[in-house]
mmCIF file of C-alpha atoms in Angstrom:
data_model
loop_
_atom_site.group_PDB
_atom_site.id
_atom_site.type_symbol
_atom_site.label_atom_id
_atom_site.label_comp_id
_atom_site.label_asym_id
_atom_site.label_seq_id
_atom_site.Cartn_x
_atom_site.Cartn_y
_atom_site.Cartn_z
ATOM 1 C CA UNK A 183 -63.239 -146.754 32.156
ATOM 2 C CA UNK A 184 -63.237 -144.832 28.894
ATOM 3 C CA UNK A 185 -65.055 -141.506 29.023
ATOM 4 C CA UNK A 186 -65.074 -140.871 25.307
ATOM 5 C CA UNK A 187 -66.437 -143.011 22.559
ATOM 6 C CA UNK A 188 -65.385 -142.447 18.985
ATOM 7 C CA UNK A 189 -67.563 -143.215 16.034
ATOM 8 C CA UNK A 190 -66.945 -144.895 13.686
ATOM 9 C CA UNK A 191 -64.344 -147.346 14.983
ATOM 10 C CA UNK A 192 -62.914 -147.614 11.469
ATOM 11 C CA UNK A 193 -63.250 -145.446 8.377
ATOM 12 C CA UNK A 194 -61.906 -146.031 4.881
ATOM 13 C CA UNK A 195 -62.160 -143.333 2.196
ATOM 14 C CA UNK A 196 -60.553 -142.304 -1.065
ATOM 15 C CA UNK A 197 -57.795 -139.727 -1.187
ATOM 16 C CA UNK A 198 -59.224 -136.250 -1.629
ATOM 17 C CA UNK A 199 -62.465 -137.007 0.185
ATOM 18 C CA UNK A 200 -63.380 -135.541 3.563
ATOM 19 C CA UNK A 201 -63.257 -137.644 6.721
ATOM 20 C CA UNK A 202 -65.488 -137.022 9.723
ATOM 21 C CA UNK A 203 -65.023 -138.633 13.113
ATOM 22 C CA UNK A 204 -67.248 -138.176 16.119
ATOM 23 C CA UNK A 205 -66.631 -138.342 19.839
ATOM 24 C CA UNK A 206 -69.087 -138.478 22.716
ATOM 25 C CA UNK A 207 -68.321 -138.088 26.393
ATOM 26 C CA UNK A 208 -70.160 -138.306 29.683
ATOM 27 C CA UNK A 209 -69.098 -135.651 32.200
ATOM 28 C CA UNK A 210 -68.400 -131.909 32.224
ATOM 29 C CA UNK A 211 -65.068 -131.005 30.706
ATOM 30 C CA UNK A 212 -62.498 -128.216 30.676
ATOM 31 C CA UNK A 213 -61.478 -128.970 27.126
ATOM 32 C CA UNK A 214 -61.442 -131.667 24.483
ATOM 33 C CA UNK A 215 -58.363 -132.573 22.485
ATOM 34 C CA UNK A 216 -57.803 -134.611 19.336
ATOM 35 C CA UNK A 217 -54.669 -136.663 18.786
ATOM 36 C CA UNK A 218 -53.272 -138.708 15.914
ATOM 37 C CA UNK A 219 -51.250 -141.884 16.300
ATOM 38 C CA UNK A 220 -49.362 -143.678 13.558
ATOM 39 C CA UNK A 221 -48.796 -147.430 13.906
ATOM 40 C CA UNK A 222 -48.610 -147.608 17.703
ATOM 41 C CA UNK A 223 -46.152 -144.756 18.038
ATOM 42 C CA UNK A 224 -46.466 -141.634 20.177
ATOM 43 C CA UNK A 225 -49.484 -139.375 20.053
ATOM 44 C CA UNK A 226 -49.369 -136.176 18.036
ATOM 45 C CA UNK A 227 -51.504 -133.328 19.342
ATOM 46 C CA UNK A 228 -53.797 -131.964 16.636
ATOM 47 C CA UNK A 229 -56.110 -129.447 18.201
ATOM 48 C CA UNK A 230 -57.594 -128.378 21.539
ATOM 49 C CA UNK A 231 -61.031 -126.859 21.939
ATOM 50 C CA UNK A 232 -62.115 -125.346 25.228
ATOM 51 C CA UNK A 233 -65.534 -125.923 26.749
ATOM 52 C CA UNK A 234 -66.603 -122.344 25.937
ATOM 53 C CA UNK A 235 -65.679 -122.701 22.253
ATOM 54 C CA UNK A 236 -67.930 -124.175 19.577
ATOM 55 C CA UNK A 237 -65.661 -124.482 16.558
ATOM 56 C CA UNK A 238 -61.972 -124.374 15.806
ATOM 57 C CA UNK A 239 -59.886 -124.652 12.653
ATOM 58 C CA UNK A 240 -56.300 -125.643 12.043
ATOM 59 C CA UNK A 241 -55.212 -126.091 8.439
ATOM 60 C CA UNK A 242 -57.325 -128.902 6.973
ATOM 61 C CA UNK A 243 -58.805 -129.726 10.381
ATOM 62 C CA UNK A 244 -62.112 -128.479 11.711
ATOM 63 C CA UNK A 245 -63.327 -129.388 15.184
ATOM 64 C CA UNK A 246 -66.733 -128.689 16.636
ATOM 65 C CA UNK A 247 -67.879 -129.046 20.225
ATOM 66 C CA UNK A 248 -71.452 -129.280 21.463
ATOM 67 C CA UNK A 249 -71.389 -129.319 25.257
ATOM 68 C CA UNK A 250 -75.181 -129.681 25.470
ATOM 69 C CA UNK A 251 -74.933 -132.976 23.600
ATOM 70 C CA UNK A 252 -71.530 -133.829 25.066
ATOM 71 C CA UNK A 253 -70.125 -134.489 21.629
ATOM 72 C CA UNK A 254 -67.400 -133.342 19.278
ATOM 73 C CA UNK A 255 -66.501 -133.948 15.675
ATOM 74 C CA UNK A 256 -63.239 -133.823 13.771
ATOM 75 C CA UNK A 257 -63.366 -133.086 10.054
ATOM 76 C CA UNK A 258 -60.311 -133.616 7.869
ATOM 77 C CA UNK A 259 -60.783 -132.039 4.463
ATOM 78 C CA UNK A 260 -59.092 -133.082 1.214
ATOM 79 C CA UNK A 261 -57.611 -136.197 2.800
ATOM 80 C CA UNK A 262 -54.142 -137.476 1.900
ATOM 81 C CA UNK A 263 -52.536 -140.886 2.187
ATOM 82 C CA UNK A 264 -50.387 -139.483 5.005
ATOM 83 C CA UNK A 265 -53.545 -138.929 7.062
ATOM 84 C CA UNK A 266 -53.842 -142.693 7.499
ATOM 85 C CA UNK A 267 -53.628 -143.180 11.271
ATOM 86 C CA UNK A 268 -55.694 -143.706 14.406
ATOM 87 C CA UNK A 269 -57.422 -140.629 15.788
ATOM 88 C CA UNK A 270 -58.307 -140.228 19.447
ATOM 89 C CA UNK A 271 -60.385 -137.716 21.299
ATOM 90 C CA UNK A 272 -59.390 -136.967 24.874
ATOM 91 C CA UNK A 273 -61.292 -134.978 27.450
ATOM 92 C CA UNK A 274 -59.885 -133.043 30.359
ATOM 93 C CA UNK A 275 -62.544 -133.465 33.005
ATOM 94 C CA UNK A 276 -63.427 -130.547 35.245
ATOM 95 C CA UNK A 277 -61.575 -130.760 38.530
ATOM 96 C CA UNK A 278 -59.124 -133.370 37.282
ATOM 97 C CA UNK A 279 -55.707 -132.810 35.801
ATOM 98 C CA UNK A 280 -55.766 -135.788 33.459
ATOM 99 C CA UNK A 281 -56.920 -136.756 29.995
ATOM 100 C CA UNK A 282 -59.471 -139.483 29.413
ATOM 101 C CA UNK A 283 -59.219 -141.064 25.964
ATOM 102 C CA UNK A 284 -61.681 -142.851 23.779
ATOM 103 C CA UNK A 285 -60.822 -146.022 21.904
ATOM 104 C CA UNK A 286 -60.083 -144.206 18.678
ATOM 105 C CA UNK A 287 -61.090 -144.200 15.034
ATOM 106 C CA UNK A 288 -58.824 -146.012 12.617
ATOM 107 C CA UNK A 289 -58.736 -143.945 9.405
ATOM 108 C CA UNK A 290 -57.459 -145.410 6.138
ATOM 109 C CA UNK A 291 -56.977 -143.192 3.089
ATOM 110 C CA UNK A 292 -56.888 -145.176 -0.139
ATOM 111 C CA UNK A 293 -54.847 -143.724 -3.047
ATOM 112 C CA UNK B 627 -36.169 -127.409 21.512
ATOM 113 C CA UNK B 628 -36.311 -131.091 22.420
ATOM 114 C CA UNK B 629 -39.721 -132.578 22.842
ATOM 115 C CA UNK B 630 -40.666 -135.287 25.310
ATOM 116 C CA UNK B 631 -38.169 -138.135 25.336
ATOM 117 C CA UNK B 632 -38.580 -141.630 26.732
ATOM 118 C CA UNK B 633 -36.233 -144.523 27.346
ATOM 119 C CA UNK B 634 -35.885 -147.279 26.553
ATOM 120 C CA UNK B 635 -37.743 -147.640 23.262
ATOM 121 C CA UNK B 636 -38.431 -151.332 23.706
ATOM 122 C CA UNK B 637 -38.153 -153.647 26.670
ATOM 123 C CA UNK B 638 -38.729 -157.354 27.185
ATOM 124 C CA UNK B 639 -39.225 -158.741 30.682
ATOM 125 C CA UNK B 640 -40.522 -161.932 32.236
ATOM 126 C CA UNK B 641 -43.387 -162.338 34.663
ATOM 127 C CA UNK B 642 -42.543 -161.313 38.211
ATOM 128 C CA UNK B 643 -39.724 -158.992 37.245
ATOM 129 C CA UNK B 644 -39.592 -155.274 37.884
ATOM 130 C CA UNK B 645 -39.159 -152.516 35.290
ATOM 131 C CA UNK B 646 -38.301 -148.814 35.307
ATOM 132 C CA UNK B 647 -39.237 -146.507 32.454
ATOM 133 C CA UNK B 648 -37.896 -142.974 32.108
ATOM 134 C CA UNK B 649 -39.253 -139.728 30.730
ATOM 135 C CA UNK B 650 -37.827 -136.261 30.175
ATOM 136 C CA UNK B 651 -40.450 -133.564 29.677
ATOM 137 C CA UNK B 652 -40.517 -130.880 27.058
ATOM 138 C CA UNK B 653 -38.395 -127.890 27.983
ATOM 139 C CA UNK B 654 -40.286 -125.562 30.304
ATOM 140 C CA UNK B 655 -42.877 -128.134 31.358
ATOM 141 C CA UNK B 656 -43.243 -129.051 35.010
ATOM 142 C CA UNK B 657 -45.918 -131.743 34.943
ATOM 143 C CA UNK B 658 -45.549 -135.316 33.772
ATOM 144 C CA UNK B 659 -48.347 -137.799 33.207
ATOM 145 C CA UNK B 660 -48.050 -141.494 32.416
ATOM 146 C CA UNK B 661 -50.459 -143.519 30.311
ATOM 147 C CA UNK B 662 -50.728 -147.198 29.433
ATOM 148 C CA UNK B 663 -51.978 -148.136 25.986
ATOM 149 C CA UNK B 664 -52.868 -151.747 25.341
ATOM 150 C CA UNK B 665 -52.952 -152.956 21.747
ATOM 151 C CA UNK B 666 -55.977 -151.625 19.910
ATOM 152 C CA UNK B 667 -57.110 -149.473 22.840
ATOM 153 C CA UNK B 668 -56.921 -145.832 23.784
ATOM 154 C CA UNK B 669 -54.393 -144.689 26.384
ATOM 155 C CA UNK B 670 -55.374 -145.113 30.025
ATOM 156 C CA UNK B 671 -54.208 -142.604 32.631
ATOM 157 C CA UNK B 672 -51.883 -144.088 35.259
ATOM 158 C CA UNK B 673 -50.826 -141.063 37.302
ATOM 159 C CA UNK B 674 -49.525 -137.513 37.147
ATOM 160 C CA UNK B 675 -46.600 -135.836 38.903
ATOM 161 C CA UNK B 676 -46.260 -132.159 39.717
ATOM 162 C CA UNK B 677 -43.677 -130.600 42.048
ATOM 163 C CA UNK B 678 -42.301 -134.081 42.731
ATOM 164 C CA UNK B 679 -45.598 -135.330 44.103
ATOM 165 C CA UNK B 680 -48.272 -137.623 42.703
ATOM 166 C CA UNK B 681 -51.299 -135.398 42.129
ATOM 167 C CA UNK B 682 -53.727 -137.677 40.338
ATOM 168 C CA UNK B 683 -53.958 -141.430 39.986
ATOM 169 C CA UNK B 684 -55.988 -143.654 37.706
ATOM 170 C CA UNK B 685 -57.306 -147.133 38.416
ATOM 171 C CA UNK B 686 -53.986 -148.913 38.569
ATOM 172 C CA UNK B 687 -52.713 -151.140 41.389
ATOM 173 C CA UNK B 688 -49.940 -150.183 43.764
ATOM 174 C CA UNK B 689 -47.533 -152.241 41.663
ATOM 175 C CA UNK B 690 -47.366 -149.113 39.534
ATOM 176 C CA UNK B 691 -45.385 -146.361 41.187
ATOM 177 C CA UNK B 692 -43.530 -143.316 40.050
ATOM 178 C CA UNK B 693 -41.206 -140.531 40.886
ATOM 179 C CA UNK B 694 -40.473 -137.033 39.690
ATOM 180 C CA UNK B 695 -37.056 -135.469 40.085
ATOM 181 C CA UNK B 696 -36.196 -131.803 40.724
ATOM 182 C CA UNK B 697 -35.414 -131.360 37.011
ATOM 183 C CA UNK B 698 -39.017 -132.510 36.284
ATOM 184 C CA UNK B 699 -37.978 -135.787 34.672
ATOM 185 C CA UNK B 700 -39.908 -138.809 35.816
ATOM 186 C CA UNK B 701 -39.752 -142.570 36.243
ATOM 187 C CA UNK B 702 -42.479 -145.172 36.113
ATOM 188 C CA UNK B 703 -41.836 -148.377 38.056
ATOM 189 C CA UNK B 704 -43.839 -151.546 37.719
ATOM 190 C CA UNK B 705 -43.249 -154.416 40.154
ATOM 191 C CA UNK B 706 -44.245 -158.078 39.893
ATOM 192 C CA UNK B 707 -44.916 -157.843 36.180
ATOM 193 C CA UNK B 708 -47.918 -159.647 34.740
ATOM 194 C CA UNK B 709 -48.541 -160.680 31.155
ATOM 195 C CA UNK B 710 -51.307 -158.064 31.069
ATOM 196 C CA UNK B 711 -48.784 -155.295 31.688
ATOM 197 C CA UNK B 712 -47.576 -155.687 28.108
ATOM 198 C CA UNK B 713 -48.400 -152.369 26.472
ATOM 199 C CA UNK B 714 -47.087 -149.103 25.102
ATOM 200 C CA UNK B 715 -46.288 -146.755 27.978
ATOM 201 C CA UNK B 716 -46.627 -143.112 27.087
ATOM 202 C CA UNK B 717 -45.309 -140.121 28.943
ATOM 203 C CA UNK B 718 -46.834 -136.681 28.460
ATOM 204 C CA UNK B 719 -45.684 -133.326 29.731
ATOM 205 C CA UNK B 720 -47.554 -130.093 30.247
ATOM 206 C CA UNK B 721 -47.513 -126.862 32.178
ATOM 207 C CA UNK B 722 -49.912 -128.330 34.687
ATOM 208 C CA UNK B 723 -52.468 -126.418 36.629
ATOM 209 C CA UNK B 724 -51.117 -122.996 35.766
ATOM 210 C CA UNK B 725 -52.009 -123.455 32.135
ATOM 211 C CA UNK B 726 -55.754 -123.513 31.625
ATOM 212 C CA UNK B 727 -55.496 -125.253 28.279
ATOM 213 C CA UNK B 728 -53.368 -128.060 29.690
ATOM 214 C CA UNK B 729 -52.190 -129.135 26.255
ATOM 215 C CA UNK B 730 -50.179 -132.296 26.738
ATOM 216 C CA UNK B 731 -47.204 -133.267 24.600
ATOM 217 C CA UNK B 732 -46.513 -136.973 24.279
ATOM 218 C CA UNK B 733 -43.271 -138.852 23.924
ATOM 219 C CA UNK B 734 -42.754 -141.742 21.478
ATOM 220 C CA UNK B 735 -43.489 -144.324 24.159
ATOM 221 C CA UNK B 736 -41.808 -147.424 25.559
ATOM 222 C CA UNK B 737 -43.057 -150.754 24.239
ATOM 223 C CA UNK B 738 -43.009 -153.244 27.133
ATOM 224 C CA UNK B 739 -43.428 -156.941 26.438
ATOM 225 C CA UNK B 740 -43.869 -159.314 29.358
ATOM 226 C CA UNK B 741 -43.231 -162.997 28.600
#
């Protein structure tokens, strides 16, 4: 079963706007990771945030983690057409050496 | 530095047949995980190999089996194929339990179609 749930399932915005995607999970985690996938191809690792971290930045990406609420958010600032893709959160559960993925958010950036 | 590679890229099989998918991990990585991604879904964990042994397994039947070789490359075998096995099969490599962050690097995937 899926541990993570992304919200929204689909998001369509204009180029230049910010995009925010949310992820909720159920059990204690070691870390949470965000991935991007273009048109059913391989997953590209975007950012990893450990359970003892609250916020992390990488270029135009900002990730937050709230372990008390078991939730995370991914913010993409100043979106570009090339950001159009599906975005997945994945949790590494404590005691398990595997990633559990949500069903993803499909992001469309309109020019 | 080559990333994770998978072969073949695409594969078409018929029900009841058997298939073998291959994965070479990123240089320096010793752990390989396999995931199945059905259309429109997130990847589902199949199993993970470390030191040539299966260390973790997801909720997949015994028809799904694997192997890891001394050079850390890996194979995924699926027997008695069903229509529902049609999916993108992703391989990911990592440094395994020695690396706390366990960042996983994914290959481009093998698209399996079962007719």
